[in-house]
mmCIF file of C-alpha atoms in Angstrom:
data_model
loop_
_atom_site.group_PDB
_atom_site.id
_atom_site.type_symbol
_atom_site.label_atom_id
_atom_site.label_comp_id
_atom_site.label_asym_id
_atom_site.label_seq_id
_atom_site.Cartn_x
_atom_site.Cartn_y
_atom_site.Cartn_z
ATOM 1 C CA MET A 1 -139.216 58.195 16.852
ATOM 2 C CA THR A 2 -137.096 59.713 14.004
ATOM 3 C CA ALA A 3 -135.908 63.165 14.467
ATOM 4 C CA VAL A 4 -137.331 65.756 11.899
ATOM 5 C CA GLU A 5 -134.564 67.643 10.023
ATOM 6 C CA PRO A 6 -134.969 71.402 10.326
ATOM 7 C CA ALA A 7 -135.637 73.714 7.289
ATOM 8 C CA ALA A 8 -132.661 75.402 5.724
ATOM 9 C CA GLY A 9 -132.381 79.153 6.022
ATOM 10 C CA ILE A 10 -131.372 82.014 8.201
ATOM 11 C CA PHE A 11 -133.322 82.585 11.442
ATOM 12 C CA PRO A 12 -133.109 84.930 14.531
ATOM 13 C CA LEU A 13 -133.018 82.029 16.952
ATOM 14 C CA THR A 14 -132.504 82.526 20.659
ATOM 15 C CA ASP A 15 -129.610 80.529 22.461
ATOM 16 C CA GLU A 16 -132.421 78.247 23.879
ATOM 17 C CA GLU A 17 -133.778 77.492 20.436
ATOM 18 C CA TYR A 18 -130.509 77.094 18.762
ATOM 19 C CA PHE A 19 -129.090 74.716 21.457
ATOM 20 C CA ALA A 20 -132.370 72.927 21.949
ATOM 21 C CA PRO A 21 -132.247 68.925 21.629
ATOM 22 C CA ALA A 22 -134.367 68.966 18.544
ATOM 23 C CA LEU A 23 -131.949 71.113 16.479
ATOM 24 C CA ALA A 24 -128.766 69.849 18.154
ATOM 25 C CA SER A 25 -129.572 66.229 17.446
ATOM 26 C CA THR A 26 -130.280 66.767 13.675
ATOM 27 C CA THR A 27 -127.384 69.199 12.842
ATOM 28 C CA LEU A 28 -123.646 69.563 13.111
ATOM 29 C CA SER A 29 -122.175 72.767 14.492
ATOM 30 C CA SER A 30 -118.574 73.994 14.313
ATOM 31 C CA THR A 31 -118.111 73.161 17.969
ATOM 32 C CA GLY A 32 -119.414 69.661 17.359
ATOM 33 C CA ALA A 33 -117.004 69.333 14.360
ATOM 34 C CA LYS A 34 -114.069 70.258 16.531
ATOM 35 C CA THR A 35 -115.100 67.522 19.097
ATOM 36 C CA LEU A 36 -115.387 64.932 16.299
ATOM 37 C CA LEU A 37 -111.848 65.695 15.126
ATOM 38 C CA ALA A 38 -110.146 65.298 18.523
ATOM 39 C CA PRO A 39 -108.832 61.923 19.783
ATOM 40 C CA GLY A 40 -111.801 59.820 20.821
ATOM 41 C CA GLY A 41 -113.995 62.567 19.358
ATOM 42 C CA PRO A 42 -116.995 60.691 18.072
ATOM 43 C CA ALA A 43 -117.609 58.958 21.537
ATOM 44 C CA ARG A 44 -117.287 62.462 23.340
ATOM 45 C CA PHE A 45 -119.499 64.048 20.859
ATOM 46 C CA ARG A 46 -122.189 61.414 21.402
ATOM 47 C CA HIS A 47 -121.900 61.628 25.128
ATOM 48 C CA GLN A 48 -122.237 65.589 24.969
ATOM 49 C CA LEU A 49 -125.255 65.228 22.709
ATOM 50 C CA ASP A 50 -126.876 62.623 24.987
ATOM 51 C CA THR A 51 -126.357 64.545 28.129
ATOM 52 C CA GLY A 52 -126.608 68.056 27.147
ATOM 53 C CA THR A 53 -124.641 69.259 30.092
ATOM 54 C CA ALA A 54 -123.680 73.038 29.901
ATOM 55 C CA VAL A 55 -120.654 74.303 31.704
ATOM 56 C CA VAL A 56 -120.950 77.672 33.363
ATOM 57 C CA LYS A 57 -117.723 79.623 34.076
ATOM 58 C CA ARG A 58 -117.115 83.066 35.230
ATOM 59 C CA GLU A 59 -115.206 84.038 32.100
ATOM 60 C CA TYR A 60 -118.081 82.973 30.079
ATOM 61 C CA ASP A 61 -120.264 85.437 31.927
ATOM 62 C CA LEU A 62 -117.844 88.460 30.931
ATOM 63 C CA GLY A 63 -117.895 87.362 27.257
ATOM 64 C CA HIS A 64 -121.683 86.958 27.210
ATOM 65 C CA ALA A 65 -122.219 90.398 28.703
ATOM 66 C CA VAL A 66 -119.759 91.937 26.141
ATOM 67 C CA HIS A 67 -121.602 90.248 23.358
ATOM 68 C CA THR A 68 -124.974 91.741 24.591
ATOM 69 C CA LEU A 69 -123.592 95.142 24.964
ATOM 70 C CA VAL A 70 -121.891 95.349 21.610
ATOM 71 C CA LEU A 71 -124.454 93.320 19.424
ATOM 72 C CA GLY A 72 -127.688 94.594 21.273
ATOM 73 C CA SER A 73 -129.019 91.098 21.587
ATOM 74 C CA GLY A 74 -128.529 88.368 24.189
ATOM 75 C CA PRO A 75 -128.881 87.689 27.820
ATOM 76 C CA GLU A 76 -129.153 90.837 30.023
ATOM 77 C CA PRO A 77 -126.036 91.657 32.093
ATOM 78 C CA VAL A 78 -126.989 92.349 35.797
ATOM 79 C CA LEU A 79 -124.709 93.956 38.343
ATOM 80 C CA PHE A 80 -124.743 91.778 41.526
ATOM 81 C CA PRO A 81 -122.339 92.673 44.399
ATOM 82 C CA GLY A 82 -121.810 90.420 47.229
ATOM 83 C CA THR A 83 -123.604 91.270 50.399
ATOM 84 C CA GLY A 84 -120.615 90.335 52.577
ATOM 85 C CA LYS A 85 -117.501 92.490 53.348
ATOM 86 C CA ASN A 86 -116.098 91.746 49.833
ATOM 87 C CA PRO A 87 -118.609 92.657 47.121
ATOM 88 C CA GLU A 88 -116.513 90.722 44.641
ATOM 89 C CA ALA A 89 -117.207 87.496 46.589
ATOM 90 C CA TRP A 90 -120.568 85.520 46.317
ATOM 91 C CA GLN A 91 -119.912 83.466 49.601
ATOM 92 C CA LYS A 92 -123.170 83.901 51.364
ATOM 93 C CA GLU A 93 -125.902 81.388 50.754
ATOM 94 C CA ASP A 94 -128.304 84.190 50.012
ATOM 95 C CA ASP A 95 -125.824 85.554 47.380
ATOM 96 C CA LYS A 96 -125.437 82.143 45.817
ATOM 97 C CA ALA A 97 -129.378 81.673 45.585
ATOM 98 C CA ALA A 98 -129.732 85.100 44.056
ATOM 99 C CA VAL A 99 -127.155 84.400 41.403
ATOM 100 C CA ALA A 100 -128.784 81.069 40.627
ATOM 101 C CA LYS A 101 -132.157 82.760 40.270
ATOM 102 C CA LEU A 102 -130.799 85.437 37.911
ATOM 103 C CA ARG A 103 -129.238 82.586 35.717
ATOM 104 C CA ALA A 104 -132.695 80.777 35.695
ATOM 105 C CA GLU A 105 -134.134 83.951 34.535
ATOM 106 C CA GLY A 106 -131.691 83.953 31.487
ATOM 107 C CA LYS A 107 -129.750 86.852 32.969
ATOM 108 C CA VAL A 108 -125.917 87.183 33.339
ATOM 109 C CA PRO A 109 -124.994 88.125 36.858
ATOM 110 C CA LEU A 110 -121.674 89.940 37.144
ATOM 111 C CA ARG A 111 -119.388 91.070 40.035
ATOM 112 C CA PRO A 112 -118.756 94.846 40.202
ATOM 113 C CA THR A 113 -115.408 94.559 38.496
ATOM 114 C CA ASP A 114 -116.713 92.353 35.673
ATOM 115 C CA PHE A 115 -119.703 94.661 35.156
ATOM 116 C CA ALA A 116 -117.479 97.725 34.816
ATOM 117 C CA ALA A 117 -115.188 95.731 32.491
ATOM 118 C CA ALA A 118 -117.894 94.523 30.262
ATOM 119 C CA TRP A 119 -119.122 98.074 29.637
ATOM 120 C CA ALA A 120 -115.626 99.378 29.025
ATOM 121 C CA MET A 121 -114.886 96.614 26.570
ATOM 122 C CA ALA A 122 -118.165 97.249 24.767
ATOM 123 C CA SER A 123 -117.308 100.953 24.497
ATOM 124 C CA ALA A 124 -113.813 100.087 23.218
ATOM 125 C CA VAL A 125 -115.247 98.028 20.359
ATOM 126 C CA ARG A 126 -117.987 100.574 19.500
ATOM 127 C CA ASN A 127 -115.219 103.272 19.308
ATOM 128 C CA HIS A 128 -112.855 101.296 17.270
ATOM 129 C CA PRO A 129 -112.787 102.887 13.731
ATOM 130 C CA VAL A 130 -112.830 99.479 11.878
ATOM 131 C CA ALA A 131 -114.836 97.419 14.405
ATOM 132 C CA ALA A 132 -117.536 100.091 14.545
ATOM 133 C CA LYS A 133 -118.077 100.116 10.815
ATOM 134 C CA LEU A 134 -118.214 96.301 10.659
ATOM 135 C CA PHE A 135 -120.938 96.156 13.414
ATOM 136 C CA TYR A 136 -122.926 98.901 11.473
ATOM 137 C CA ALA A 137 -124.714 97.027 8.690
ATOM 138 C CA GLY A 138 -126.167 93.620 9.475
ATOM 139 C CA GLU A 139 -128.063 91.685 12.041
ATOM 140 C CA PRO A 140 -126.969 90.107 15.350
ATOM 141 C CA GLU A 141 -127.079 86.500 16.422
ATOM 142 C CA GLN A 142 -128.436 84.930 13.154
ATOM 143 C CA ALA A 143 -128.662 81.137 12.865
ATOM 144 C CA LEU A 144 -127.555 79.571 9.548
ATOM 145 C CA ILE A 145 -128.992 76.179 8.831
ATOM 146 C CA TRP A 146 -127.935 74.479 5.470
ATOM 147 C CA ARG A 147 -127.340 71.119 4.041
ATOM 148 C CA ASP A 148 -123.758 70.218 3.182
ATOM 149 C CA PRO A 149 -124.018 69.367 -0.687
ATOM 150 C CA THR A 150 -121.156 66.832 -0.491
ATOM 151 C CA THR A 151 -122.176 64.545 2.497
ATOM 152 C CA GLY A 152 -125.803 65.611 2.856
ATOM 153 C CA VAL A 153 -125.408 66.483 6.486
ATOM 154 C CA MET A 154 -127.464 69.196 7.873
ATOM 155 C CA CYS A 155 -125.268 71.945 9.620
ATOM 156 C CA ARG A 156 -125.790 74.900 11.866
ATOM 157 C CA ALA A 157 -123.969 77.947 12.847
ATOM 158 C CA LYS A 158 -124.893 81.073 14.878
ATOM 159 C CA ALA A 159 -123.198 84.174 13.711
ATOM 160 C CA ASP A 160 -122.478 86.884 16.078
ATOM 161 C CA TRP A 161 -123.019 89.556 13.427
ATOM 162 C CA LEU A 162 -124.267 88.698 9.962
ATOM 163 C CA ARG A 163 -123.623 91.157 7.400
ATOM 164 C CA PRO A 164 -124.812 91.020 3.590
ATOM 165 C CA ASP A 165 -121.298 90.441 2.535
ATOM 166 C CA GLY A 166 -119.757 88.334 5.432
ATOM 167 C CA ILE A 167 -119.707 87.427 9.061
ATOM 168 C CA VAL A 168 -118.124 89.302 12.127
ATOM 169 C CA ASP A 169 -117.198 87.286 15.186
ATOM 170 C CA LEU A 170 -116.628 89.180 18.452
ATOM 171 C CA LYS A 171 -114.030 87.553 20.797
ATOM 172 C CA THR A 172 -112.827 88.597 24.163
ATOM 173 C CA ALA A 173 -109.152 87.726 24.883
ATOM 174 C CA GLU A 174 -106.437 88.002 27.561
ATOM 175 C CA SER A 175 -104.136 89.258 24.715
ATOM 176 C CA ALA A 176 -105.037 90.480 21.222
ATOM 177 C CA ASP A 177 -101.548 90.837 19.888
ATOM 178 C CA ALA A 178 -100.697 88.966 16.616
ATOM 179 C CA GLU A 179 -98.792 86.054 18.231
ATOM 180 C CA ALA A 180 -101.502 85.463 20.857
ATOM 181 C CA LEU A 181 -104.182 85.805 18.335
ATOM 182 C CA SER A 182 -102.372 82.972 16.186
ATOM 183 C CA LYS A 183 -101.998 80.752 19.056
ATOM 184 C CA ALA A 184 -105.736 81.099 20.118
ATOM 185 C CA THR A 185 -106.719 80.516 16.548
ATOM 186 C CA TYR A 186 -105.123 77.111 16.657
ATOM 187 C CA ASN A 187 -105.765 76.174 20.337
ATOM 188 C CA HIS A 188 -109.424 76.995 20.148
ATOM 189 C CA GLY A 189 -109.938 75.770 16.502
ATOM 190 C CA TYR A 190 -110.988 79.369 15.193
ATOM 191 C CA TYR A 191 -109.790 78.385 11.856
ATOM 192 C CA ILE A 192 -112.406 75.643 11.696
ATOM 193 C CA GLN A 193 -115.083 77.723 12.902
ATOM 194 C CA ALA A 194 -114.518 80.317 10.281
ATOM 195 C CA ALA A 195 -114.446 77.739 7.466
ATOM 196 C CA PHE A 196 -117.457 76.049 8.689
ATOM 197 C CA TYR A 197 -119.500 79.385 8.911
ATOM 198 C CA LEU A 198 -118.526 80.414 5.566
ATOM 199 C CA ARG A 199 -119.692 77.259 4.027
ATOM 200 C CA GLY A 200 -123.077 77.997 5.415
ATOM 201 C CA PHE A 201 -122.982 81.539 4.214
ATOM 202 C CA ARG A 202 -121.999 80.499 0.714
ATOM 203 C CA GLU A 203 -124.624 77.886 0.602
ATOM 204 C CA LEU A 204 -127.370 80.090 1.696
ATOM 205 C CA ARG A 205 -126.500 83.575 0.307
ATOM 206 C CA GLN A 206 -125.017 82.409 -3.160
ATOM 207 C CA LEU A 207 -123.198 85.629 -3.629
ATOM 208 C CA ALA A 208 -121.165 86.381 -6.795
ATOM 209 C CA ALA A 209 -118.259 87.841 -4.516
ATOM 210 C CA GLU A 210 -116.454 85.834 -2.034
ATOM 211 C CA PRO A 211 -117.799 86.579 1.600
ATOM 212 C CA PHE A 212 -115.537 87.414 4.339
ATOM 213 C CA PHE A 213 -115.053 86.214 8.015
ATOM 214 C CA VAL A 214 -113.572 88.651 10.264
ATOM 215 C CA PHE A 215 -112.683 88.536 14.059
ATOM 216 C CA ALA A 216 -112.829 91.459 16.396
ATOM 217 C CA ALA A 217 -110.896 90.686 19.542
ATOM 218 C CA VAL A 218 -111.225 92.881 22.606
ATOM 219 C CA GLU A 219 -108.821 92.432 25.563
ATOM 220 C CA LYS A 220 -110.262 91.830 29.075
ATOM 221 C CA SER A 221 -108.055 94.270 30.962
ATOM 222 C CA PRO A 222 -107.303 98.124 30.527
ATOM 223 C CA PRO A 223 -107.002 99.917 28.148
ATOM 224 C CA TYR A 224 -109.312 97.329 26.560
ATOM 225 C CA LEU A 225 -107.525 97.209 23.218
ATOM 226 C CA VAL A 226 -109.330 95.988 20.228
ATOM 227 C CA HIS A 227 -107.777 94.234 17.273
ATOM 228 C CA VAL A 228 -109.596 93.330 14.201
ATOM 229 C CA HIS A 229 -107.988 90.479 12.089
ATOM 230 C CA GLN A 230 -108.888 87.825 9.600
ATOM 231 C CA LEU A 231 -107.347 84.447 8.638
ATOM 232 C CA THR A 232 -104.816 83.949 5.871
ATOM 233 C CA GLU A 233 -105.618 81.811 2.881
ATOM 234 C CA ARG A 234 -103.470 79.057 4.332
ATOM 235 C CA ALA A 235 -105.254 78.940 7.629
ATOM 236 C CA MET A 236 -108.745 79.076 5.922
ATOM 237 C CA ALA A 237 -107.773 76.216 3.491
ATOM 238 C CA HIS A 238 -106.593 74.172 6.312
ATOM 239 C CA GLY A 239 -109.840 74.870 8.261
ATOM 240 C CA ASP A 240 -111.857 73.899 5.299
ATOM 241 C CA ARG A 241 -110.131 70.499 5.075
ATOM 242 C CA LYS A 242 -110.843 69.851 8.652
ATOM 243 C CA VAL A 243 -114.366 70.746 8.142
ATOM 244 C CA ALA A 244 -114.632 68.259 5.279
ATOM 245 C CA GLU A 245 -112.992 65.607 7.458
ATOM 246 C CA ALA A 246 -115.509 66.315 10.351
ATOM 247 C CA LEU A 247 -118.593 66.070 8.055
ATOM 248 C CA GLU A 248 -117.492 62.769 6.850
ATOM 249 C CA ILE A 249 -117.007 61.522 10.335
ATOM 250 C CA TYR A 250 -120.392 62.675 11.338
ATOM 251 C CA ARG A 251 -122.129 61.223 8.303
ATOM 252 C CA ASP A 252 -120.417 57.808 8.726
ATOM 253 C CA CYS A 253 -121.121 57.627 12.504
ATOM 254 C CA THR A 254 -124.779 58.682 11.972
ATOM 255 C CA ALA A 255 -125.254 56.131 9.158
ATOM 256 C CA SER A 256 -123.642 53.323 11.182
ATOM 257 C CA GLY A 257 -124.735 54.257 14.595
ATOM 258 C CA ALA A 258 -121.124 53.615 15.923
ATOM 259 C CA TRP A 259 -119.360 56.553 17.747
ATOM 260 C CA PRO A 260 -115.904 55.147 18.427
ATOM 261 C CA GLY A 261 -113.522 56.462 21.012
ATOM 262 C CA TYR A 262 -109.981 54.888 21.566
ATOM 263 C CA PRO A 263 -109.262 51.534 19.931
ATOM 264 C CA LEU A 264 -111.125 48.638 21.467
ATOM 265 C CA ASP A 265 -109.357 45.717 19.822
ATOM 266 C CA GLU A 266 -105.657 46.524 20.023
ATOM 267 C CA ILE A 267 -102.950 47.616 22.480
ATOM 268 C CA THR A 268 -101.396 50.960 21.300
ATOM 269 C CA ASP A 269 -97.583 51.457 21.449
ATOM 270 C CA THR A 270 -96.804 54.692 23.297
ATOM 271 C CA ASP A 271 -93.302 56.406 22.898
ATOM 272 C CA LEU A 272 -91.725 59.410 24.520
ATOM 273 C CA PRO A 273 -92.422 62.707 22.713
ATOM 274 C CA GLY A 274 -90.249 63.389 19.705
ATOM 275 C CA TRP A 275 -88.352 66.185 21.482
ATOM 276 C CA ILE A 276 -87.054 63.783 24.230
ATOM 277 C CA ARG A 277 -83.461 62.851 23.604
ATOM 278 C CA THR A 278 -82.289 59.314 24.828
ATOM 279 C CA GLU A 279 -78.968 57.631 24.663
ATOM 280 C CA GLU A 280 -80.327 55.314 21.894
ATOM 281 C CA TRP A 281 -81.621 58.053 19.579
#
């Protein structure tokens, strides 16, 4: 059966709707774009799409909780102390079962320290003079679905906070200083995400002025410092080039039905890293 392409537009989709196979199998997201661009990316992308396996990590729980408390939308954070001697440990089988039940209900179970941190982080964002203004006008967790005019690929993005004039993305971080943010931007592909989202915003909103994409980063440890930042023109231009490359890969793989990994018909020569000095070089 041929998958039906979704309609273009801006929709208040839940995570379940946004990540549902029907939408995921017919659209490309920024996460998918980053996967396609990595070595062996098309094969990894196809595997993830076919298996639909979600990874649950404790650090994701904290981030999800902060998003809900700041944006006013998302899975409910629930305080759940362990019933053993250490309330931070979920070691008893009853505790593990209760945590699994909360997750199945779509809630975010948190240990006492994480629950307190989530509220403190959200308060820090809401009390930050710049971040508070950015999160004032707009709507939380809006899904953008559009067709790329160059490749014809249907795309999707879910904006943390969609304003009439741009997008605000909330990040939790170990450190929100300038150097750490620069490294995270590259390591996690935030420059690709920003460029990808703005393509959708431009296509759907058709504003006369250029929209903006701003990150609001809040640290995970006291005093929960907040740093609002945006990427330079150089970073955004590079991100846009990578997005264009990913869209072409997705289009070609979809058309051919081939999702390549590493080379199948050759042996690759592998050298030492360029920074290694040897007697011959």
